[in-house]
């Protein structure tokens, strides 16, 4: 230790550092993730038959087996998420380009999984900043996928440099419309956005069912599917097979930067955040709350719509029923974990994108169901939302400022 | 909103009266529009002399009832006439405290008119439709009751879905292990109660935003049930854990023999009867007992309740735990009352629709059952949409309940009366 240990009343630099650290949010987030991971490991261990067999022989052997099981699970998760270092080394040594691409594919596949999470997480985070709970990202993702895929196959004769932005714009537009309705109703009638967005979700599901069966169905298919999008609308891939990584990831990063600039560097963003943190003060300051509310929901919907468009334009290249896999609810966890900050959302999306992708190979390798990711997500979310739990477990000091995650108001808003 | 700040008490009172008058007139116009719609759309697009035929006996029932056949246009004209009268009276005088009841009646008549028109020239099994409606309304109504228990005490519960899912899983495993449905039911209800405790601790003790707490429970419940399900009960060697059996149909003596009504209402498994029982019980408890008054006071004005010596925290915990148990009971319907097994994410969003039924029913048990029935009807109808004579996609019928909820929420036809302190954590001073 390099701290000053002279016996004076003055506090040493290190202990001040420790005290500040124990009050900081970053430490709470870190401990929340660690605690979630530990509890997840416990769950894996207690649902493994070998652990019980080992406990029957001896207690310590059982504990060891439990630890080994959890460790192996997380190792499988880790290598599934970023690739197996041994294999990567071997592949580079062999010099075979296909082998190299196969070895590094897990890492890029994790980024592919991360991309829609960033969009959806940004959508929810933007809402949180304005005091809105956009729980309907799922429906907005659906609508963005529908309008995006439509622009992808119906608009013809454009070069990629125009067609791709146009298709992405249509995706954002579809989500924006689905966000506008709850935003408008909230601003004009006070209808709470949590319920209206949930209802809009179900309307979107039914609408997409109908569209895929009827107006947008591919006549050459027996099951409900849209036609393939034109090659000019496909988001370019950066590598050859089997790596699916496409430029959507960079679009997502760009959006995070834009949301950051909007929220923290423009007057509009300032007004929106003020509405979120203190609507009464905002009203007295002459800020139009209705405008901020509608604008926030429109932008939030547009970001979620981009998540849907990104999936169909970058990966599937057509729309099939029930394509989204619960990003809508995941995005709430992402936004909270990222403290509703655009760059925090990128980090939390990376975490869960890598977890999600790693969990797939983990399921194949050690037979632990992929749903462990949802459990981790719920645990981490609970600990982040209730820092008092973490502070109690680890006996941390309370923060100097109140820890307000989101300034959400009750039903009446 | 701004006027409330600037104006004095007198003009505020006038504003409220104005708004009440506006709402009365809007409602009347809605009634008239419904009548006009029947004349202009339904009657106009009708083959002359077309006949509607309703089959009044559900398939497989022995309580036979004769078919109901009538000339469609005559009935449509009668319905439209009744709606016009109701609209005119509403605009001139107003139905006052009966407005909601009249609104329900008007909606029912309009739907009946639509169905008669869509059936004209063919036939619809009305009894079968209504029977399925009752069955489908069960999880929605029970879910809504769970929401009412929590929200009347001031705790928003969007975790109904997660609580139901957990209970469906737990009840399946316990009923399979014990070879006893009631053990499964009890375990499911307790599991719901445990989820209620978690929701309570997170939102009452740690004062997490109640919507976030509910989201945590929903994500966790989906994760843990799917995890355990794919790890154990969906595998062949653990198949015995996923064979809980189902509650049998009960034929209520005599009542189930009544033609038409008997098979619709009195020939179900115990969940339908339990739903009716719980709606009656909760209505009585909430509005006629000291317990109910205290619960509602905690949801309306916790500080005042506290001043009067009511323990706000204890009341809220009790309400959330009871609400969790009610959601647990609703969850067991999926496994023990409807499918006889557990499947991943088998609740399929019914918890959220139950929440919508609660809002639609104005945080009131009887209203929520009505909303549950309405949603159940559209659910039941959308399955049969292909049998109707009108080329209306079933998806649009399926959308109707959600659109209706948004319209109600937006206050287009009368604003709901939610508990005043709903969603606000209580801080003791």
Short mmCIF file of C-alpha atoms in Angstrom, two decimals, chain A residues 16 24 26 91 149 153 183 189 191 201 212 250 274 277 297 317 322 334 351 369 392 407:
data_model
loop_
_atom_site.label_atom_id
_atom_site.label_comp_id
_atom_site.label_asym_id
_atom_site.label_seq_id
_atom_site.Cartn_x
_atom_site.Cartn_y
_atom_site.Cartn_z
CA UNK A 16 -10.70 9.30 1.42
CA UNK A 24 -20.01 6.18 -5.79
CA UNK A 26 -20.00 3.04 -10.34
CA UNK A 91 -6.53 -20.27 -36.60
CA UNK A 149 -38.90 -4.01 -44.68
CA UNK A 153 -38.65 -4.36 -51.01
CA UNK A 183 -47.09 10.74 -26.42
CA UNK A 189 -55.43 13.87 -22.07
CA UNK A 191 -53.60 8.94 -20.43
CA UNK A 201 -47.92 -3.32 -28.43
CA UNK A 212 -47.90 -10.54 -43.11
CA UNK A 250 -22.02 1.83 -36.16
CA UNK A 274 -36.10 19.77 -17.18
CA UNK A 277 -36.74 16.26 -13.46
CA UNK A 297 -42.12 9.83 -27.36
CA UNK A 317 -33.69 -9.47 -44.96
CA UNK A 322 -42.97 -12.91 -34.11
CA UNK A 334 -30.58 -1.66 -20.29
CA UNK A 351 -22.82 -6.46 -21.46
CA UNK A 369 -30.68 -22.94 -20.55
CA UNK A 392 -26.68 -3.24 2.99
CA UNK A 407 -37.99 10.72 -12.16
#
